[in-house]
Short mmCIF file of C-alpha atoms in Angstrom, two decimals:
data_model
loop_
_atom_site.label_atom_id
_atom_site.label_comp_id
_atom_site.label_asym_id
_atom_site.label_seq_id
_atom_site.Cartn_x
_atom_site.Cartn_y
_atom_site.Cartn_z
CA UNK C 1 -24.80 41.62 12.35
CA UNK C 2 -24.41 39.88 15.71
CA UNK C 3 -21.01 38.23 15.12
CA UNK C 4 -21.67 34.96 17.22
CA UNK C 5 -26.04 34.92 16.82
CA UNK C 6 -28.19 33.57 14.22
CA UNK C 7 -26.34 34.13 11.07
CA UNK C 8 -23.16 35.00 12.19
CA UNK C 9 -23.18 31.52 13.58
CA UNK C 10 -23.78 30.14 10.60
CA UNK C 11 -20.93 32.21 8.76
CA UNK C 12 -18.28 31.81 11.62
CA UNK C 13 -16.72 28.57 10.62
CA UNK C 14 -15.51 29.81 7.37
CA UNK C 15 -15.26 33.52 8.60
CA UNK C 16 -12.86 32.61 11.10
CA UNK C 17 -10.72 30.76 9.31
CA UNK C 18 -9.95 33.51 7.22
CA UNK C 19 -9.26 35.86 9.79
CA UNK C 20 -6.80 34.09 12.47
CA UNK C 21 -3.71 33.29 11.13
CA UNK C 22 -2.97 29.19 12.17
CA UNK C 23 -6.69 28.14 13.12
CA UNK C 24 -6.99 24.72 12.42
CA UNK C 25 -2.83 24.21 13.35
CA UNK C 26 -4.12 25.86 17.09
CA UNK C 27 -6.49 23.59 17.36
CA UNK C 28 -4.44 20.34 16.07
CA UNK C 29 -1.40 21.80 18.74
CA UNK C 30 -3.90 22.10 21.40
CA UNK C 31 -5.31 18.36 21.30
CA UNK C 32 -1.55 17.06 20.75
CA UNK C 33 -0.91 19.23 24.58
CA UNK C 34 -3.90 17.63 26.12
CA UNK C 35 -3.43 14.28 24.84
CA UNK C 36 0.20 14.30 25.63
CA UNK C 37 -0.58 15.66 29.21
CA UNK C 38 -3.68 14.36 30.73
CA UNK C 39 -5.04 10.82 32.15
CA UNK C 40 -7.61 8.69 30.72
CA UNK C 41 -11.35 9.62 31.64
CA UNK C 42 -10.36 13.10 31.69
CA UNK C 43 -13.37 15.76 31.91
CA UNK C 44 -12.15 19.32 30.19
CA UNK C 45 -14.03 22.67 30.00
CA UNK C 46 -14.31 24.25 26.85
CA UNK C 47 -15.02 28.08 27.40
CA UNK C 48 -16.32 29.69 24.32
CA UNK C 49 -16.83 26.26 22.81
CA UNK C 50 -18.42 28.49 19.31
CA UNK C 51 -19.20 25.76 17.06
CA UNK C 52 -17.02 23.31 18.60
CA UNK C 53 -13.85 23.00 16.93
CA UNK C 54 -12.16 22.17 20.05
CA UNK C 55 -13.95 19.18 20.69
CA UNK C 56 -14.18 17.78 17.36
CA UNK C 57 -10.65 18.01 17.51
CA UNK C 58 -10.07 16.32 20.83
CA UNK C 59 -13.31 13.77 21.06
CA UNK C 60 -12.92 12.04 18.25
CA UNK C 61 -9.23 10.74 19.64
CA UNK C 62 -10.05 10.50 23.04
CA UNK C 63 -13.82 9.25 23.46
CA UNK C 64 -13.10 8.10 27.18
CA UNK C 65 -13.15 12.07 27.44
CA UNK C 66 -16.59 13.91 29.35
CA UNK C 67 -16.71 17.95 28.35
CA UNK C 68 -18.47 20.83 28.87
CA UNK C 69 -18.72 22.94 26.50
CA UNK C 70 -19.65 26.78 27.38
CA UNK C 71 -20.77 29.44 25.22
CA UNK C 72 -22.90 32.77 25.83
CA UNK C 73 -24.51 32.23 22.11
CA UNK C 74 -27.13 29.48 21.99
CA UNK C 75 -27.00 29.76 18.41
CA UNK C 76 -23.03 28.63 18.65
CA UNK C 77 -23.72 26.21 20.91
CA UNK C 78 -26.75 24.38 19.08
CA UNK C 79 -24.28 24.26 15.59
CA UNK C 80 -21.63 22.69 17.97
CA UNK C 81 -24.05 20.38 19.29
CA UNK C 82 -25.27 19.28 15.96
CA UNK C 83 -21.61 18.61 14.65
CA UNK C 84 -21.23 16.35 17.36
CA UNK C 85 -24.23 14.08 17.32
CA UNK C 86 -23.05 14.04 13.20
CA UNK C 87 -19.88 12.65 14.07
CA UNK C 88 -21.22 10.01 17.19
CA UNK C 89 -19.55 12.28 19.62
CA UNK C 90 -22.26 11.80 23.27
CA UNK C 91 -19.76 12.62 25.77
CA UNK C 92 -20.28 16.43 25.81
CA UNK C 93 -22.84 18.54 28.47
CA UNK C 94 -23.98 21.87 26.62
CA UNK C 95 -24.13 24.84 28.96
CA UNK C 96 -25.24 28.32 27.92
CA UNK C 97 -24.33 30.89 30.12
CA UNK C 98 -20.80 32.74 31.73
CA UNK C 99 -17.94 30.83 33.61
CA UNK C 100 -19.40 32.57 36.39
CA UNK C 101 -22.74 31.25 36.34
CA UNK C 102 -21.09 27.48 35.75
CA UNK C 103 -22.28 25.23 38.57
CA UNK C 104 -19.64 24.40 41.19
CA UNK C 105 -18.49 20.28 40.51
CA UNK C 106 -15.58 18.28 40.92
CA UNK C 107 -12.95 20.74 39.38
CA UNK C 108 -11.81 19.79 35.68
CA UNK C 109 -8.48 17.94 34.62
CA UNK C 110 -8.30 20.78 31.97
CA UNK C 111 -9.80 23.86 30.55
CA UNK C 112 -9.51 25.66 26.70
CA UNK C 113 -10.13 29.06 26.39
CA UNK C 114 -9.37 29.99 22.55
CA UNK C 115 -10.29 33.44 20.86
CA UNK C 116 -12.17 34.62 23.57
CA UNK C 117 -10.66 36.76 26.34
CA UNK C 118 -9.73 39.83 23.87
CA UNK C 119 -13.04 40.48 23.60
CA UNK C 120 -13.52 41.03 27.80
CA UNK C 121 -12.93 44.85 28.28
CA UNK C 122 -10.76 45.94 31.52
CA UNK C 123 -8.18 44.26 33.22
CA UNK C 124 -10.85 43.53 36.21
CA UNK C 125 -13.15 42.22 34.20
CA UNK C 126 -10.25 39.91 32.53
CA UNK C 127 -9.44 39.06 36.25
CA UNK C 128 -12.24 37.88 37.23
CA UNK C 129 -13.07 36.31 34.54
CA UNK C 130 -9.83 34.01 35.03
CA UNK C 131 -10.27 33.67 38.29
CA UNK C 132 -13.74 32.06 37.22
CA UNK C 133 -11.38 29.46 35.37
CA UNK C 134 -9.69 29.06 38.22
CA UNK C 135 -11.92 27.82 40.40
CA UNK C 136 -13.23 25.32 38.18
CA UNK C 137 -9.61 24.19 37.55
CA UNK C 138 -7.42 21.37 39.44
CA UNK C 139 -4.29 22.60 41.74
CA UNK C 140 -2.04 21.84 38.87
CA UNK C 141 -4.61 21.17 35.86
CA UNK C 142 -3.31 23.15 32.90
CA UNK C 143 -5.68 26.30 31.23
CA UNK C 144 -4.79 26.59 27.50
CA UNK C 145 -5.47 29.56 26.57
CA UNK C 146 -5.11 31.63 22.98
CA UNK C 147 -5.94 35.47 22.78
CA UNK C 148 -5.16 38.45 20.61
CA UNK C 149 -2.08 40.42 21.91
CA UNK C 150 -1.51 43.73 21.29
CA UNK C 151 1.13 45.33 17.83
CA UNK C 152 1.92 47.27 16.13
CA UNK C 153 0.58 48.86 12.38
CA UNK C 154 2.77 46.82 10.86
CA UNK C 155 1.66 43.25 12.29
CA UNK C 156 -2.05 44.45 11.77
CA UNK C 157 -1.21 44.99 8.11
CA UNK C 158 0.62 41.80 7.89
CA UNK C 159 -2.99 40.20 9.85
CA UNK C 160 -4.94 42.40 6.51
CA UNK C 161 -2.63 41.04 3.57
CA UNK C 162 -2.96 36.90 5.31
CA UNK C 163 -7.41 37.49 5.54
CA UNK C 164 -7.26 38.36 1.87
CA UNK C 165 -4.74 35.61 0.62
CA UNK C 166 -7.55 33.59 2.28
CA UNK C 167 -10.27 35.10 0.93
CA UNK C 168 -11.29 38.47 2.62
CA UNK C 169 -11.69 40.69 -0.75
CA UNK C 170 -9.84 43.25 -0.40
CA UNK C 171 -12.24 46.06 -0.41
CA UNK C 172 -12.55 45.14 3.36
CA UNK C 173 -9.04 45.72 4.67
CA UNK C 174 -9.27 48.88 5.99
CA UNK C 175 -11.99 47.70 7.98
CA UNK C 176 -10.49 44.73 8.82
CA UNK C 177 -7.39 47.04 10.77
CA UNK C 178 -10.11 49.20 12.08
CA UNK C 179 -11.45 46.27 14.10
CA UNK C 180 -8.50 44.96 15.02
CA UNK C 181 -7.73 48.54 16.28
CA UNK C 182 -10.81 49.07 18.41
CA UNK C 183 -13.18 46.31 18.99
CA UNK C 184 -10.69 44.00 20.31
CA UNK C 185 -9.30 44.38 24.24
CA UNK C 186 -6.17 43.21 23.94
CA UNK C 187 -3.57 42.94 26.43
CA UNK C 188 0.74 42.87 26.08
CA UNK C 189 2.20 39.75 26.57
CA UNK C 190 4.07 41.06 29.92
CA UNK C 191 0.65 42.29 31.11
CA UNK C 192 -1.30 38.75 30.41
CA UNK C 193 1.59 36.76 32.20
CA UNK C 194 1.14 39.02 35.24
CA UNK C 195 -2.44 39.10 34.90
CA UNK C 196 -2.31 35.43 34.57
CA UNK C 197 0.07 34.44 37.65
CA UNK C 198 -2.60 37.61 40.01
CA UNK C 199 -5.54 35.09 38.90
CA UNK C 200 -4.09 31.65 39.97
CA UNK C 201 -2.15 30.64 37.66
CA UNK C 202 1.57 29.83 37.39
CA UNK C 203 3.53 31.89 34.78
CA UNK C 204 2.18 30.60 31.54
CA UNK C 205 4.48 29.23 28.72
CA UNK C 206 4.22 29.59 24.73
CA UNK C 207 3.16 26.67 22.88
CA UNK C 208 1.72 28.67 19.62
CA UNK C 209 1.55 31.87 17.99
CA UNK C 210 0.63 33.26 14.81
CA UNK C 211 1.45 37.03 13.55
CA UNK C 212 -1.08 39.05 16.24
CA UNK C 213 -2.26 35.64 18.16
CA UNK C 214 -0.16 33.53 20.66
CA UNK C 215 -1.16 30.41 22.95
CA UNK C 216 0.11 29.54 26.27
CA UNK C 217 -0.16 26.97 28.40
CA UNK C 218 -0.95 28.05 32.05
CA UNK C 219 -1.01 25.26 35.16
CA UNK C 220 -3.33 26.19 38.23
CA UNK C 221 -1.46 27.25 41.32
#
């Protein structure tokens, strides 16, 4: 099943909630960092929008907000696009496609990156893929940005036992630690600071984390 197409769309919402440790807390910190650090009309980039958690979470507060929200699955995109127009929220352009391939504008006041960069294979590709951010970023905007990090067995177990106490049956652990293990690209903390500061970015700080997940807060140099 293609996780983020057609009916992994449909399933991600509850799916994911089951799987990352924190999800709804990441989003509710994230909003309460924007809110407490960026000006009214504010326009923010959402990169791998999914089904738009981020901006249901920061919209609804801040309406004299404009975003774009990006995703490589239209199928993500057109389930985030019909939970806004349920909830009145206008101020959103949809865009399917890479950072890359985003058209150059006035730079953003802020950009969100959640769950997405773990699943970018090689540290180049991870580079230029920030540097994309980077570009579309303000000298001194801030890029909030949550990932997988790499542990060890006994965090990965620990990441099992929390998907079943929310409802993973438990038949599925061992598959559960076997994707964790190899379908994930997942950086040290050390090597996504340094990674971070190569691709124009100040050294990030911690504002969340979450057994194998942590959030940082990164301004644009």
């Amino acid at each position: 099943m293609d996780r983020f197409g057609a009916q992994g769309a449909t399933e991600y919402d509850a799916r994911i909630s089951t799987l990352v440790p924190g999800y709804t807390v990441l989003h509710e910190v994230s909003a309460a960092v924007l809110h407490a650090r960026l000006p009214e009309h504010a326009r923010v980039l959402v990169v791998g929008a999914g089904t738009g958690a981020e901006i249901l979470a920061l919209a609804q507060k801040r309406p004299d907000w404009r975003f774009t929200a990006l995703d490589t699955s239209a199928d993500m995109l057109a389930m985030a696009s019909q939970k806004c127009a349920a909830k009145g929220i206008h101020q959103v352009d949809f865009f399917h496609g890479l950072v890359a391939d985003l058209p150059m504008s006035e730079p953003y006041d802020a950009v969100l990156c959640l769950l997405v960069m773990h699943f970018i294979s090689g540290v180049r590709e991870k580079q230029a893929f920030l540097c994309s951010i980077a570009r579309h970023t303000k000298m001194g905007a801030p890029l909030l940005l949550c990932d997988l990090m790499q542990g060890d067995d006994t965090e990965r177990a620990a990441m099992a036992e929390y998907a079943v106490a929310h409802g993973l049956p438990e038949q599925f652990t061992a598959a559960l630690k076997q994707r964790l293990s190899h379908e994930f690209f997942v950086l040290t903390e050390l090597e996504w600071v340094d990674l971070a500061t190569q691709s124009g970015f100040r050294q990030p700080l911690s504002y969340f984390r979450a057994l194998g997940f942590a959030a940082y807060i990164c301004l644009r140099t």
